[in-house]
Amino acid sequence: MVSRSMGLLLTFAAIAALLSPALSARFISLPTDHLPITAPPLADGLAFDLYSDSCPQLETIVRSAVQAALQQEIALAAGLLRIFFHDCFPQGCDASVLLSGPNSEQNEIPNQTLRQSALKLIEDIRAAVHSACGAKVSCADITTLATRDAVVA
């Protein structure tokens, strides 16, 4: 009987902690939209605005292309996220998963099912960015921006 009472007490304590804003903040991540946005510190050589001078329209080009594509095929968001994962997780973001050919990463078993329409979207964005800015923007950065915008959308 004592162990059952203790179990009920612990259950009620857990429920009270989750329902109490003061206690639940320790256990549940709450929205922070009301807090001011602050940029995290960056390592030397990194910048949030790397392309602000060389390609100021970069984010607009990427965002508008992603939004237009998502209007046609919402599953592109998942496709972009998967491409980003397969490119960046193993050895860092290098856009090597975008390369095609007989010995490319696209032919490796985990990558054979990457969404072709998402790969094409990245290629189309790359062409638009390079047309507007020259080849000053890396394909890995374009993939990262496109994925971010798809997830946000």
PDB file of C-alpha atoms in Angstrom:
ATOM      1  CA  MET A   1       0.000   0.000   0.000  1.00  0.00           C
ATOM      2  CA  VAL A   2       2.872   2.368   0.773  1.00  0.00           C
ATOM      3  CA  SER A   3       4.468   1.882  -2.667  1.00  0.00           C
ATOM      4  CA  ARG A   4       1.123   2.523  -4.420  1.00  0.00           C
ATOM      5  CA  SER A   5       0.623   5.709  -2.391  1.00  0.00           C
ATOM      6  CA  MET A   6       4.153   6.798  -3.249  1.00  0.00           C
ATOM      7  CA  GLY A   7       3.511   6.113  -6.949  1.00  0.00           C
ATOM      8  CA  LEU A   8       0.324   8.201  -6.875  1.00  0.00           C
ATOM      9  CA  LEU A   9       2.122  10.983  -5.039  1.00  0.00           C
ATOM     10  CA  LEU A  10       4.909  11.026  -7.632  1.00  0.00           C
ATOM     11  CA  THR A  11       2.363  11.011 -10.478  1.00  0.00           C
ATOM     12  CA  PHE A  12       0.470  13.951  -8.985  1.00  0.00           C
ATOM     13  CA  ALA A  13       3.730  15.797  -8.353  1.00  0.00           C
ATOM     14  CA  ALA A  14       4.757  15.320 -11.986  1.00  0.00           C
ATOM     15  CA  ILE A  15       1.387  16.574 -13.230  1.00  0.00           C
ATOM     16  CA  ALA A  16       1.556  19.587 -10.909  1.00  0.00           C
ATOM     17  CA  ALA A  17       5.075  20.381 -12.101  1.00  0.00           C
ATOM     18  CA  LEU A  18       3.990  20.262 -15.740  1.00  0.00           C
ATOM     19  CA  LEU A  19       0.917  22.408 -15.131  1.00  0.00           C
ATOM     20  CA  SER A  20       2.707  25.000 -12.999  1.00  0.00           C
ATOM     21  CA  PRO A  21       4.442  27.570 -15.246  1.00  0.00           C
ATOM     22  CA  ALA A  22       7.122  28.207 -12.670  1.00  0.00           C
ATOM     23  CA  LEU A  23       8.044  24.540 -12.398  1.00  0.00           C
ATOM     24  CA  SER A  24       7.404  23.441 -15.983  1.00  0.00           C
ATOM     25  CA  ALA A  25       9.906  25.952 -17.405  1.00  0.00           C
ATOM     26  CA  ARG A  26      12.639  23.643 -16.132  1.00  0.00           C
ATOM     27  CA  PHE A  27      11.240  20.655 -18.036  1.00  0.00           C
ATOM     28  CA  ILE A  28       9.495  22.070 -21.082  1.00  0.00           C
ATOM     29  CA  SER A  29      10.945  24.382 -23.703  1.00  0.00           C
ATOM     30  CA  LEU A  30       8.527  27.289 -24.011  1.00  0.00           C
ATOM     31  CA  PRO A  31       8.251  29.691 -26.976  1.00  0.00           C
ATOM     32  CA  THR A  32      10.600  32.632 -26.708  1.00  0.00           C
ATOM     33  CA  ASP A  33       9.030  34.882 -29.363  1.00  0.00           C
ATOM     34  CA  HIS A  34       8.710  37.646 -26.803  1.00  0.00           C
ATOM     35  CA  LEU A  35      12.457  37.730 -26.127  1.00  0.00           C
ATOM     36  CA  PRO A  36      14.809  39.963 -28.146  1.00  0.00           C
ATOM     37  CA  ILE A  37      16.793  38.183 -30.829  1.00  0.00           C
ATOM     38  CA  THR A  38      20.482  38.062 -30.125  1.00  0.00           C
ATOM     39  CA  ALA A  39      23.073  36.561 -32.399  1.00  0.00           C
ATOM     40  CA  PRO A  40      25.214  33.810 -30.915  1.00  0.00           C
ATOM     41  CA  PRO A  41      28.941  34.463 -30.823  1.00  0.00           C
ATOM     42  CA  LEU A  42      30.775  33.400 -33.952  1.00  0.00           C
ATOM     43  CA  ALA A  43      34.145  31.771 -34.368  1.00  0.00           C
ATOM     44  CA  ASP A  44      36.828  33.842 -36.055  1.00  0.00           C
ATOM     45  CA  GLY A  45      36.345  33.994 -39.809  1.00  0.00           C
ATOM     46  CA  LEU A  46      32.600  33.291 -39.753  1.00  0.00           C
ATOM     47  CA  ALA A  47      29.884  35.852 -40.498  1.00  0.00           C
ATOM     48  CA  PHE A  48      26.091  35.882 -40.707  1.00  0.00           C
ATOM     49  CA  ASP A  49      26.252  38.384 -43.565  1.00  0.00           C
ATOM     50  CA  LEU A  50      29.008  36.795 -45.637  1.00  0.00           C
ATOM     51  CA  TYR A  51      27.280  37.528 -48.950  1.00  0.00           C
ATOM     52  CA  SER A  52      25.853  40.960 -48.095  1.00  0.00           C
ATOM     53  CA  ASP A  53      28.368  42.708 -50.365  1.00  0.00           C
ATOM     54  CA  SER A  54      29.044  40.109 -53.064  1.00  0.00           C
ATOM     55  CA  CYS A  55      25.430  38.958 -53.500  1.00  0.00           C
ATOM     56  CA  PRO A  56      22.992  41.138 -51.551  1.00  0.00           C
ATOM     57  CA  GLN A  57      19.944  39.575 -53.254  1.00  0.00           C
ATOM     58  CA  LEU A  58      20.974  36.002 -52.346  1.00  0.00           C
ATOM     59  CA  GLU A  59      18.443  35.386 -49.599  1.00  0.00           C
ATOM     60  CA  THR A  60      15.621  36.952 -51.612  1.00  0.00           C
ATOM     61  CA  ILE A  61      16.394  34.743 -54.631  1.00  0.00           C
ATOM     62  CA  VAL A  62      16.540  31.590 -52.511  1.00  0.00           C
ATOM     63  CA  ARG A  63      13.463  32.379 -50.426  1.00  0.00           C
ATOM     64  CA  SER A  64      11.266  33.290 -53.397  1.00  0.00           C
ATOM     65  CA  ALA A  65      12.334  30.167 -55.334  1.00  0.00           C
ATOM     66  CA  VAL A  66      11.654  27.907 -52.349  1.00  0.00           C
ATOM     67  CA  GLN A  67       8.275  29.492 -51.637  1.00  0.00           C
ATOM     68  CA  ALA A  68       7.207  29.189 -55.276  1.00  0.00           C
ATOM     69  CA  ALA A  69       8.336  25.553 -55.412  1.00  0.00           C
ATOM     70  CA  LEU A  70       6.546  24.688 -52.167  1.00  0.00           C
ATOM     71  CA  GLN A  71       3.327  26.080 -53.623  1.00  0.00           C
ATOM     72  CA  GLN A  72       3.606  23.402 -56.310  1.00  0.00           C
ATOM     73  CA  GLU A  73       4.966  20.526 -54.187  1.00  0.00           C
ATOM     74  CA  ILE A  74       4.945  20.806 -50.406  1.00  0.00           C
ATOM     75  CA  ALA A  75       6.951  17.560 -50.070  1.00  0.00           C
ATOM     76  CA  LEU A  76       9.990  19.496 -51.321  1.00  0.00           C
ATOM     77  CA  ALA A  77      10.490  20.721 -47.756  1.00  0.00           C
ATOM     78  CA  ALA A  78      11.153  17.172 -46.586  1.00  0.00           C
ATOM     79  CA  GLY A  79      13.283  16.513 -49.679  1.00  0.00           C
ATOM     80  CA  LEU A  80      15.480  19.544 -49.000  1.00  0.00           C
ATOM     81  CA  LEU A  81      15.852  18.627 -45.342  1.00  0.00           C
ATOM     82  CA  ARG A  82      16.928  15.115 -46.291  1.00  0.00           C
ATOM     83  CA  ILE A  83      19.451  16.404 -48.837  1.00  0.00           C
ATOM     84  CA  PHE A  84      20.856  18.762 -46.219  1.00  0.00           C
ATOM     85  CA  PHE A  85      21.160  15.894 -43.750  1.00  0.00           C
ATOM     86  CA  HIS A  86      22.830  13.541 -46.234  1.00  0.00           C
ATOM     87  CA  ASP A  87      25.266  16.261 -47.307  1.00  0.00           C
ATOM     88  CA  CYS A  88      26.134  17.809 -43.954  1.00  0.00           C
ATOM     89  CA  PHE A  89      25.937  15.003 -41.427  1.00  0.00           C
ATOM     90  CA  PRO A  90      28.719  12.636 -42.569  1.00  0.00           C
ATOM     91  CA  GLN A  91      31.683  15.015 -43.009  1.00  0.00           C
ATOM     92  CA  GLY A  92      30.369  18.568 -42.990  1.00  0.00           C
ATOM     93  CA  CYS A  93      28.501  20.529 -45.645  1.00  0.00           C
ATOM     94  CA  ASP A  94      30.365  20.379 -48.947  1.00  0.00           C
ATOM     95  CA  ALA A  95      27.518  19.950 -51.487  1.00  0.00           C
ATOM     96  CA  SER A  96      29.120  16.723 -52.682  1.00  0.00           C
ATOM     97  CA  VAL A  97      25.730  15.015 -52.627  1.00  0.00           C
ATOM     98  CA  LEU A  98      24.665  17.374 -55.441  1.00  0.00           C
ATOM     99  CA  LEU A  99      27.289  16.024 -57.827  1.00  0.00           C
ATOM    100  CA  SER A 100      26.079  13.461 -60.321  1.00  0.00           C
ATOM    101  CA  GLY A 101      27.965  10.904 -62.353  1.00  0.00           C
ATOM    102  CA  PRO A 102      28.914   7.245 -62.262  1.00  0.00           C
ATOM    103  CA  ASN A 103      31.003   7.425 -59.059  1.00  0.00           C
ATOM    104  CA  SER A 104      29.125  10.219 -57.296  1.00  0.00           C
ATOM    105  CA  GLU A 105      27.582  10.201 -53.826  1.00  0.00           C
ATOM    106  CA  GLN A 106      24.131  10.208 -55.411  1.00  0.00           C
ATOM    107  CA  ASN A 107      24.747   6.581 -56.421  1.00  0.00           C
ATOM    108  CA  GLU A 108      25.487   5.442 -52.879  1.00  0.00           C
ATOM    109  CA  ILE A 109      22.651   3.393 -51.426  1.00  0.00           C
ATOM    110  CA  PRO A 110      21.405   5.916 -48.815  1.00  0.00           C
ATOM    111  CA  ASN A 111      21.328   8.684 -51.428  1.00  0.00           C
ATOM    112  CA  GLN A 112      19.601   6.802 -54.231  1.00  0.00           C
ATOM    113  CA  THR A 113      16.182   7.779 -52.895  1.00  0.00           C
ATOM    114  CA  LEU A 114      16.849  11.499 -52.539  1.00  0.00           C
ATOM    115  CA  ARG A 115      13.956  13.469 -54.023  1.00  0.00           C
ATOM    116  CA  GLN A 116      14.981  14.381 -57.565  1.00  0.00           C
ATOM    117  CA  SER A 117      12.685  17.414 -57.611  1.00  0.00           C
ATOM    118  CA  ALA A 118      14.488  18.789 -54.529  1.00  0.00           C
ATOM    119  CA  LEU A 119      17.868  18.256 -56.204  1.00  0.00           C
ATOM    120  CA  LYS A 120      16.533  20.042 -59.290  1.00  0.00           C
ATOM    121  CA  LEU A 121      15.254  22.916 -57.136  1.00  0.00           C
ATOM    122  CA  ILE A 122      18.713  23.406 -55.646  1.00  0.00           C
ATOM    123  CA  GLU A 123      20.225  23.346 -59.143  1.00  0.00           C
ATOM    124  CA  ASP A 124      17.653  25.890 -60.378  1.00  0.00           C
ATOM    125  CA  ILE A 125      18.363  28.157 -57.401  1.00  0.00           C
ATOM    126  CA  ARG A 126      22.096  27.789 -57.979  1.00  0.00           C
ATOM    127  CA  ALA A 127      21.665  28.840 -61.628  1.00  0.00           C
ATOM    128  CA  ALA A 128      19.575  31.874 -60.617  1.00  0.00           C
ATOM    129  CA  VAL A 129      22.048  32.916 -57.910  1.00  0.00           C
ATOM    130  CA  HIS A 130      25.081  32.467 -60.158  1.00  0.00           C
ATOM    131  CA  SER A 131      23.313  34.401 -62.908  1.00  0.00           C
ATOM    132  CA  ALA A 132      22.629  37.293 -60.542  1.00  0.00           C
ATOM    133  CA  CYS A 133      25.874  37.238 -58.569  1.00  0.00           C
ATOM    134  CA  GLY A 134      28.398  35.153 -60.439  1.00  0.00           C
ATOM    135  CA  ALA A 135      29.836  31.995 -58.942  1.00  0.00           C
ATOM    136  CA  LYS A 136      30.520  33.690 -55.616  1.00  0.00           C
ATOM    137  CA  VAL A 137      28.067  31.650 -53.555  1.00  0.00           C
ATOM    138  CA  SER A 138      28.833  28.076 -52.569  1.00  0.00           C
ATOM    139  CA  CYS A 139      26.377  25.307 -53.393  1.00  0.00           C
ATOM    140  CA  ALA A 140      26.549  24.170 -49.765  1.00  0.00           C
ATOM    141  CA  ASP A 141      25.385  27.620 -48.652  1.00  0.00           C
ATOM    142  CA  ILE A 142      22.587  27.614 -51.230  1.00  0.00           C
ATOM    143  CA  THR A 143      21.465  24.192 -49.985  1.00  0.00           C
ATOM    144  CA  THR A 144      21.566  25.395 -46.387  1.00  0.00           C
ATOM    145  CA  LEU A 145      19.573  28.563 -47.129  1.00  0.00           C
ATOM    146  CA  ALA A 146      17.005  26.658 -49.211  1.00  0.00           C
ATOM    147  CA  THR A 147      16.555  24.078 -46.457  1.00  0.00           C
ATOM    148  CA  ARG A 148      16.188  26.765 -43.805  1.00  0.00           C
ATOM    149  CA  ASP A 149      13.580  28.605 -45.874  1.00  0.00           C
ATOM    150  CA  ALA A 150      11.658  25.398 -46.593  1.00  0.00           C
ATOM    151  CA  VAL A 151      11.549  24.449 -42.927  1.00  0.00           C
ATOM    152  CA  VAL A 152      10.457  27.960 -41.948  1.00  0.00           C
ATOM    153  CA  ALA A 153       7.759  28.007 -44.641  1.00  0.00           C
TER     154      ALA A 153
END
